[in-house]
PDB file of C-alpha atoms in Angstrom:
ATOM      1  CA  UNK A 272     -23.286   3.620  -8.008  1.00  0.00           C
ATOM      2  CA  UNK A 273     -23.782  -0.006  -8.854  1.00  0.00           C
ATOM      3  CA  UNK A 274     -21.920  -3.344  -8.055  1.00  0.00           C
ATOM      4  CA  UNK A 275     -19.663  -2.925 -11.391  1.00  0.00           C
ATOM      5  CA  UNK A 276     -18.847   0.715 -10.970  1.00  0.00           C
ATOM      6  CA  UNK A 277     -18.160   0.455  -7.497  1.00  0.00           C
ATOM      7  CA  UNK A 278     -15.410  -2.492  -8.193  1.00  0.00           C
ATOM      8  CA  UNK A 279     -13.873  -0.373 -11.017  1.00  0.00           C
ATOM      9  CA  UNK A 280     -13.566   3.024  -8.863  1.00  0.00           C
ATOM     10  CA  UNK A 281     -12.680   0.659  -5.372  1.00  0.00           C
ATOM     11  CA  UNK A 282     -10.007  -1.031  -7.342  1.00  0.00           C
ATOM     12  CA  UNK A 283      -7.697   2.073  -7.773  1.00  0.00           C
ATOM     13  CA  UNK A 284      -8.359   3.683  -4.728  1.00  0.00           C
ATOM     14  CA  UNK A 285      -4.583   3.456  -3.812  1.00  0.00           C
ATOM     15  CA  UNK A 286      -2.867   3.485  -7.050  1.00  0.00           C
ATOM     16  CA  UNK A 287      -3.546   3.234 -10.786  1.00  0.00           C
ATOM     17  CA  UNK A 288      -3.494   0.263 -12.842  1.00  0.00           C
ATOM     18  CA  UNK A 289      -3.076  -0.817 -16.157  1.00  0.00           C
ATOM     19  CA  UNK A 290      -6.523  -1.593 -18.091  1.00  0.00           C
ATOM     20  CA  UNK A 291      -5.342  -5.350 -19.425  1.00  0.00           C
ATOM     21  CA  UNK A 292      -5.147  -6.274 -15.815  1.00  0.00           C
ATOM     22  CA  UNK A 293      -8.474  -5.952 -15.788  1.00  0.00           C
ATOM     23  CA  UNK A 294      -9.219  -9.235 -18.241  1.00  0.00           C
ATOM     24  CA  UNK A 295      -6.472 -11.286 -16.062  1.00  0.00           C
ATOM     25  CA  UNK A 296      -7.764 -15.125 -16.196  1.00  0.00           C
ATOM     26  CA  UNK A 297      -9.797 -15.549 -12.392  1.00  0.00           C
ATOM     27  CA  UNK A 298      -7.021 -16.085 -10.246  1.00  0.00           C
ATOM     28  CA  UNK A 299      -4.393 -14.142 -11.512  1.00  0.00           C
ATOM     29  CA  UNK A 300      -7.062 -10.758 -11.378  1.00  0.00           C
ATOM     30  CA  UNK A 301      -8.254 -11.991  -8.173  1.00  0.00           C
ATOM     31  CA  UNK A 302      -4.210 -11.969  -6.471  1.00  0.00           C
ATOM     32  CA  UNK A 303      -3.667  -8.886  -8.528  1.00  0.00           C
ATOM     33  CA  UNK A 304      -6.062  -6.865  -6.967  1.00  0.00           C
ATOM     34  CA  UNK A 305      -6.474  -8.923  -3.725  1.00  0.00           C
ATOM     35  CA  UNK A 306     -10.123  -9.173  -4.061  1.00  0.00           C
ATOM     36  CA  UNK A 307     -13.006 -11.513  -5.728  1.00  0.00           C
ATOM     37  CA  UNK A 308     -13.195 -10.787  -9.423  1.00  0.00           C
ATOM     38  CA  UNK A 309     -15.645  -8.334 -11.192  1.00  0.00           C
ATOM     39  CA  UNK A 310     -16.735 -10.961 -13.266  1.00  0.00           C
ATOM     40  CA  UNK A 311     -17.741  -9.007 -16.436  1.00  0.00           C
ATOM     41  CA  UNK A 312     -16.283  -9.998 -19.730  1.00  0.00           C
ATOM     42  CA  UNK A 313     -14.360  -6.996 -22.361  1.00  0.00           C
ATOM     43  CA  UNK A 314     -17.933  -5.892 -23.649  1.00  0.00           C
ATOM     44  CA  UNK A 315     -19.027  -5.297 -20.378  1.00  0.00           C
ATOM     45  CA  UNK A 316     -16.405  -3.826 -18.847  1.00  0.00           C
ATOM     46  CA  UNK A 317     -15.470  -0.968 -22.030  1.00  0.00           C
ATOM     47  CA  UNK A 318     -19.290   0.247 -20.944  1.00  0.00           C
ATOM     48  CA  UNK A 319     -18.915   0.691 -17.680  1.00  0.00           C
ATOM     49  CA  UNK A 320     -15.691   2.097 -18.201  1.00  0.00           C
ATOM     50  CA  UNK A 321     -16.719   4.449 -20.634  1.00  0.00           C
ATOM     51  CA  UNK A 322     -19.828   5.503 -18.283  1.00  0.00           C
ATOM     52  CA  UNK A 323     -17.206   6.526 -15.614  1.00  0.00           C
ATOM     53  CA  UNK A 324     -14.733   8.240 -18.056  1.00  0.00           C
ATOM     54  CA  UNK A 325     -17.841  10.411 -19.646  1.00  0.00           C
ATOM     55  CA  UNK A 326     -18.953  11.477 -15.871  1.00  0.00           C
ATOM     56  CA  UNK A 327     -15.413  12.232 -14.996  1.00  0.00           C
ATOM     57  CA  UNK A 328     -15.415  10.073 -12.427  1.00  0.00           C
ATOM     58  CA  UNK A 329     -12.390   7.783 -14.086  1.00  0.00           C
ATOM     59  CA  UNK A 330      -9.502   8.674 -16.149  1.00  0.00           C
ATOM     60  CA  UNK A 331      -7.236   6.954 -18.319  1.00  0.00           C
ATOM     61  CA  UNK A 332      -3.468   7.665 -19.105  1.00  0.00           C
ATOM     62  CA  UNK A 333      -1.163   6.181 -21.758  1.00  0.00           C
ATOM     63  CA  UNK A 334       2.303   5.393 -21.510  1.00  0.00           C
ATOM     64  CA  UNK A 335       4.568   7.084 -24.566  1.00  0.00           C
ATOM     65  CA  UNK A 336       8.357   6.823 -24.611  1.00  0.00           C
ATOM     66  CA  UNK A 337       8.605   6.213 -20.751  1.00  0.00           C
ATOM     67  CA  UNK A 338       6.075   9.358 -20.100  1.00  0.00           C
ATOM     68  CA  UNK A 339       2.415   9.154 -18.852  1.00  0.00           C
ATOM     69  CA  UNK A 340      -0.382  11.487 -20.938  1.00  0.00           C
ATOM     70  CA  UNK A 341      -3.848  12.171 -19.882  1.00  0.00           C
ATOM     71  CA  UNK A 342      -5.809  10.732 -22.711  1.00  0.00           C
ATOM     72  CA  UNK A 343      -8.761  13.828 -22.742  1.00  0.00           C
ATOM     73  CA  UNK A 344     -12.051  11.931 -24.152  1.00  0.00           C
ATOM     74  CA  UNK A 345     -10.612   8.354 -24.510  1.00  0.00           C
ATOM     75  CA  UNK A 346     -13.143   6.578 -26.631  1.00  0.00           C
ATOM     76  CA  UNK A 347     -14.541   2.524 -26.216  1.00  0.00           C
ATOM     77  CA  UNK A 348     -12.281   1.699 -29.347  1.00  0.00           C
ATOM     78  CA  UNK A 349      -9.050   3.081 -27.181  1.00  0.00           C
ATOM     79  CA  UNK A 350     -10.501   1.697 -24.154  1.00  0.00           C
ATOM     80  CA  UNK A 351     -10.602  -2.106 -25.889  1.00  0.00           C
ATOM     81  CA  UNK A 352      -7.174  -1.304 -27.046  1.00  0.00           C
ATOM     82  CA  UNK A 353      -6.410  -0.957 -23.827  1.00  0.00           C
ATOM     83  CA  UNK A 354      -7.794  -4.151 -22.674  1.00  0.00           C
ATOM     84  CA  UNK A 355      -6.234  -6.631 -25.190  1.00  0.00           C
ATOM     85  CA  UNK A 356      -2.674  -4.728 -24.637  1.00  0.00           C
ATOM     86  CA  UNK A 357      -2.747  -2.798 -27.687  1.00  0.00           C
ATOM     87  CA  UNK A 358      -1.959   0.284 -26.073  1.00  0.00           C
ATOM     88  CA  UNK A 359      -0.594   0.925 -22.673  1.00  0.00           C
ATOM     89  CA  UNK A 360      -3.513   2.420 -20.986  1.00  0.00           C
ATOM     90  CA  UNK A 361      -3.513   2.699 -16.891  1.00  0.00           C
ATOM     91  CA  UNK A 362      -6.564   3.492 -15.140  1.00  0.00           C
ATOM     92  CA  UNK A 363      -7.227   5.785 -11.844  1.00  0.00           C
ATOM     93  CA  UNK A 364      -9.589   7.797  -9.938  1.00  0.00           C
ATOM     94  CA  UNK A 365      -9.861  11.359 -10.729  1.00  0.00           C
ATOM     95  CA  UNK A 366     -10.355  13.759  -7.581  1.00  0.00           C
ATOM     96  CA  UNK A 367     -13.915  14.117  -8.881  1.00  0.00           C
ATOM     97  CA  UNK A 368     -14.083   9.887  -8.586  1.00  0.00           C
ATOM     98  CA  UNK A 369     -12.133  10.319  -5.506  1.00  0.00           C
ATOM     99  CA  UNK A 370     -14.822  12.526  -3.903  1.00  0.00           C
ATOM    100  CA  UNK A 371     -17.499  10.074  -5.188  1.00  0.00           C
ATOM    101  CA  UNK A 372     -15.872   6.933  -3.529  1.00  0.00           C
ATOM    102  CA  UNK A 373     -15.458   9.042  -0.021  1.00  0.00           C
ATOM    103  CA  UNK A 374     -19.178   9.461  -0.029  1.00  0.00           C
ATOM    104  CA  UNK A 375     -20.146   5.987  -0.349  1.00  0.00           C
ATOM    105  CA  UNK A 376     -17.178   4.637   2.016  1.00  0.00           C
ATOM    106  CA  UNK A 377     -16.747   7.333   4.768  1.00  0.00           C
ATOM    107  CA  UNK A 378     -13.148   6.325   5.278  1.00  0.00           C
ATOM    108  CA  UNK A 379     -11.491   7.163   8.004  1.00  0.00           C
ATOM    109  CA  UNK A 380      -8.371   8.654   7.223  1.00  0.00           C
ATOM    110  CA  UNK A 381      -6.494   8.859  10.551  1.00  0.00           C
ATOM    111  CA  UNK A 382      -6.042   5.390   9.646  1.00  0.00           C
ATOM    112  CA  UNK A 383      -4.846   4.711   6.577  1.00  0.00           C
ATOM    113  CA  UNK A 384      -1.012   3.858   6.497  1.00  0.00           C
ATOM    114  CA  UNK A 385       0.578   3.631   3.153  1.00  0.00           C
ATOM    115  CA  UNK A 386       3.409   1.098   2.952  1.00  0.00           C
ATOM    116  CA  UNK A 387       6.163   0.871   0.621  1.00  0.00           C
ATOM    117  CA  UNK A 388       9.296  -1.953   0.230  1.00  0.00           C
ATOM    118  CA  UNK A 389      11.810  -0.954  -2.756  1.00  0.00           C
ATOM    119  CA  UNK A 390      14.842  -2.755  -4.192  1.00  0.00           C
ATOM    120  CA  UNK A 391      16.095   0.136  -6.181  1.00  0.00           C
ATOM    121  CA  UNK A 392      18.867   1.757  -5.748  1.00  0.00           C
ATOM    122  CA  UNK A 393      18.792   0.180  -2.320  1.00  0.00           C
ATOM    123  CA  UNK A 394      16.237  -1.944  -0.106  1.00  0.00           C
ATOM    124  CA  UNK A 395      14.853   0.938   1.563  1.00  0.00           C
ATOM    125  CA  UNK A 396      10.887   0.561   2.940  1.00  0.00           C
ATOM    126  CA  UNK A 397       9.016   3.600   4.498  1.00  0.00           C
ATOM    127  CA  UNK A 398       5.679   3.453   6.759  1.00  0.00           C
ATOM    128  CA  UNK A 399       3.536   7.139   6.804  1.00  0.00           C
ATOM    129  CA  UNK A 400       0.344   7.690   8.647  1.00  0.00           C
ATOM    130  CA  UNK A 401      -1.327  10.542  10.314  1.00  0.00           C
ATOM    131  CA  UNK A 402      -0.115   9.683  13.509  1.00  0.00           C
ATOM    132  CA  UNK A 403       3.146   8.644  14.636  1.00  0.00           C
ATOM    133  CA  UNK A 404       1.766   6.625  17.332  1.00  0.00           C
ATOM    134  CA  UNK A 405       0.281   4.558  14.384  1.00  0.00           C
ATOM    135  CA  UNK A 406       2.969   4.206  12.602  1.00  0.00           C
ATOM    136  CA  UNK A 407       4.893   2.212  15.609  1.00  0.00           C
ATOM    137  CA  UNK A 408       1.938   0.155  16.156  1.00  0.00           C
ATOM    138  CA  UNK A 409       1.814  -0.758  12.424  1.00  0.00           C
ATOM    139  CA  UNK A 410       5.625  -1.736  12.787  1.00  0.00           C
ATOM    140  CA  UNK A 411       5.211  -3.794  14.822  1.00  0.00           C
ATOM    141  CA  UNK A 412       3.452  -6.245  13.015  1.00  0.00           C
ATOM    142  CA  UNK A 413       5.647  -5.481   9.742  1.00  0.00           C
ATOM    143  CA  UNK A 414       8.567  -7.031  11.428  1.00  0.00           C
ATOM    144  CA  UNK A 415       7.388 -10.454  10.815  1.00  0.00           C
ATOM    145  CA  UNK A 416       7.098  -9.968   7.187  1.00  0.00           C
ATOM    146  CA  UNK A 417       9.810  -7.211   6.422  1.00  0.00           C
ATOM    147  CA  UNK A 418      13.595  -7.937   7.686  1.00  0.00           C
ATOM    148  CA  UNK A 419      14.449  -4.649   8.898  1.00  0.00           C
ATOM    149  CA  UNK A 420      17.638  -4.122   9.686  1.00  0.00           C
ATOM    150  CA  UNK A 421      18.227  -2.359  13.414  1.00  0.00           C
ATOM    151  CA  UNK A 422      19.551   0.808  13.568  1.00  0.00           C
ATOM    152  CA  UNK A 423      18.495   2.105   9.945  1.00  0.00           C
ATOM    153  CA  UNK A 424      14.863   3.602  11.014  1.00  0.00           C
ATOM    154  CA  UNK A 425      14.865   7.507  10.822  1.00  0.00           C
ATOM    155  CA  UNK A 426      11.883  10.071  11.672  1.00  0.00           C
ATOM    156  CA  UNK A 427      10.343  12.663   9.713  1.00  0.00           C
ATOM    157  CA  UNK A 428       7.225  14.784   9.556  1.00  0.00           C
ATOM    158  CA  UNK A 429       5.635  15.870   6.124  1.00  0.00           C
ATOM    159  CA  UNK A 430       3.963  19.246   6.215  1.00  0.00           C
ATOM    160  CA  UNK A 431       1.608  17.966   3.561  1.00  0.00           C
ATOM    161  CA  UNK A 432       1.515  14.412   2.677  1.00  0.00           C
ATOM    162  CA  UNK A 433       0.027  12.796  -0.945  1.00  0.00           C
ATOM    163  CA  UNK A 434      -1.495  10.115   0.758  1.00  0.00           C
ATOM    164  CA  UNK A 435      -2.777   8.451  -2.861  1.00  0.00           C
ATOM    165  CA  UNK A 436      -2.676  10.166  -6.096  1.00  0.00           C
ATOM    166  CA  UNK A 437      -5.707  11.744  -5.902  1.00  0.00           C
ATOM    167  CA  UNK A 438      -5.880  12.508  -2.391  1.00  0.00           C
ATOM    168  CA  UNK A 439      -3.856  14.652   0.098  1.00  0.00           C
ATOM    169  CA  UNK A 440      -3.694  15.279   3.885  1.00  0.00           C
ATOM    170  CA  UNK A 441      -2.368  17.762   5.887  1.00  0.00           C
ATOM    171  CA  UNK A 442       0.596  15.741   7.917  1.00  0.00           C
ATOM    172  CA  UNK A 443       1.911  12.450   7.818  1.00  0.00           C
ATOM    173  CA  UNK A 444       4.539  10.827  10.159  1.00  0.00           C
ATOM    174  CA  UNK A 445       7.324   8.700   8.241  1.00  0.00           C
ATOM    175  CA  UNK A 446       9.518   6.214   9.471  1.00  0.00           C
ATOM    176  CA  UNK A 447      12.079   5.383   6.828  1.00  0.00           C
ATOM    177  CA  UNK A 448      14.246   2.160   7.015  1.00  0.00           C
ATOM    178  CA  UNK A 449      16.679   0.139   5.344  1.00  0.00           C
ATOM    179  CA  UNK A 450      15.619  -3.820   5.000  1.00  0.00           C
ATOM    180  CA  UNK A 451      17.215  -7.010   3.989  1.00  0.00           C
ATOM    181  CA  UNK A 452      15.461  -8.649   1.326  1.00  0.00           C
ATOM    182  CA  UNK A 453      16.795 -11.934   1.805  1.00  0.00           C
ATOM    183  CA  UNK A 454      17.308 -11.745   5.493  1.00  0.00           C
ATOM    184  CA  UNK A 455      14.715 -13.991   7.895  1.00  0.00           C
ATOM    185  CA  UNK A 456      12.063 -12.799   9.406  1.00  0.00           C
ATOM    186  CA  UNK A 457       9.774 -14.459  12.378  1.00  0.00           C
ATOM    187  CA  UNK A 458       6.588 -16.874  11.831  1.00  0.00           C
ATOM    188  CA  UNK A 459       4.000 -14.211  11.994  1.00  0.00           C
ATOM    189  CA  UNK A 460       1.476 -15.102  15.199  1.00  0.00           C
ATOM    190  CA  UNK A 461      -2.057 -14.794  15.426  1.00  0.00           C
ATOM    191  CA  UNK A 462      -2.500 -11.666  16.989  1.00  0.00           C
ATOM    192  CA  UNK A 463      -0.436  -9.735  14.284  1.00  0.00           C
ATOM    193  CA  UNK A 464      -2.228 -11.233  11.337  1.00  0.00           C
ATOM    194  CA  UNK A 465      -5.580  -9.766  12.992  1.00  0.00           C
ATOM    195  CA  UNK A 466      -4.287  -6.630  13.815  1.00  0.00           C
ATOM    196  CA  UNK A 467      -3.452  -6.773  10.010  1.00  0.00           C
ATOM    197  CA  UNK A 468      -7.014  -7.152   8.833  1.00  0.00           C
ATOM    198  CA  UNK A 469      -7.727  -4.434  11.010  1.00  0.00           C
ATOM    199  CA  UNK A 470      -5.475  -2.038   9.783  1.00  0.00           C
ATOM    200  CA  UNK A 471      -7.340  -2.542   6.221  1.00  0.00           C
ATOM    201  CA  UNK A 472     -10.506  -1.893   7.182  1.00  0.00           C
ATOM    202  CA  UNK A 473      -9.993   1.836   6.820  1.00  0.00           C
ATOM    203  CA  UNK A 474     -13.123   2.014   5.233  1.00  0.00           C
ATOM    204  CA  UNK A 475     -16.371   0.610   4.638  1.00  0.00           C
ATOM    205  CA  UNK A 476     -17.598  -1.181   1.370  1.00  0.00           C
ATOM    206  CA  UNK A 477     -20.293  -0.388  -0.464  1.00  0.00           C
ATOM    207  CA  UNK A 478     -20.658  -3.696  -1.437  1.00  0.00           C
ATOM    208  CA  UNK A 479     -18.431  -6.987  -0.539  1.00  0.00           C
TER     209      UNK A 479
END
């Protein structure tokens, strides 16, 4: 897997995106993603896209009428058109991809915690890991940038839990809350911003 491949698959590792995100100006793909840019212009990127589509290792879906569709052998005409907004194409990982990204990373798992703040219908957040224990130590650091308000945080265990997409695990721990989105919240300290960085290095890069 080289340099450009690697960003593609890395980039949707946790959700899918839409392909015209991909030719964002320099800053705008670089806080998008929360990562250094690929650097490859549309040319480029339509053939290394279309390399990972034809190995199976990335797939492409369009949004019709509110409703995604797989497209089955997208070509690099519908893959530009994707690019410059002409259609509205998202890009993931299939579980193939998936698979492929696990065996240059060797993530670990047990300590991935997926995060979620919503506004709609109400401000209700969730935390889920593979541990409870985790959970509570991740909370305690997402009080500084999350008002949460006391007395809203429930328990629950999922039998089976879709981690991402593409990838599922057999239990996850969930602590569900209610937050204030306007409400204040502590200057975050030192200590919680590193524990922070290490909570996202749940795996290792192939490349930085």
């Amino acid at each position: 897997m080289n340099r450009a491949e690697y960003w593609l698959m890395d980039s949707v590792v946790e959700a899918c995106y839409p392909l015209f995100w991909l030719v964002l100006n320099t800053d705008d793909l670089e806080a998008a993603y929360n990562r250094v840019a690929h650097r490859m212009n549309k040319t480029e990127l339509v053939d290394v896209l279309y390399n990972l589509v034809c190995r199976g290792d990335i797939v492409l879906h369009q949004m019709d009428q509110g409703e995604t569709h797989l497209i089955p052998h997208p070509s690099c005409e519908e893959i530009m058109a994707g690019l410059q907004r002409e259609r509205d194409i998202d890009y993931g990982l299939s579980a193939q991809g998936g698979a492929c990204w696990e065996s240059f990373t060797s993530p670990l798992w047990e300590r991935f915690i997926d995060v979620g703040d919503y506004l709609d219908p109400i401000a209700k957040g969730e935390i889920i890991a593979t541990d409870g224990a985790l959970v509570e130590e991740y909370l305690s650091i997402h009080r500084f940038t999350t008002a949460i308000v006391p007395g809203t945080e429930s328990w629950d265990v999922l039998s089976l839990w879709q981690a991402t997409y593409w990838k599922t695990l057999p239990c996850g721990h969930r602590l569900q809350y209610i937050y204030d989105p306007h409400g204040v919240v502590p200057e975050t300290p030192v200590w919680a911003s590193a524990k922070l960085d290490h909570f996202n290095n749940w795996y290792t890069p192939l490349y930085e």
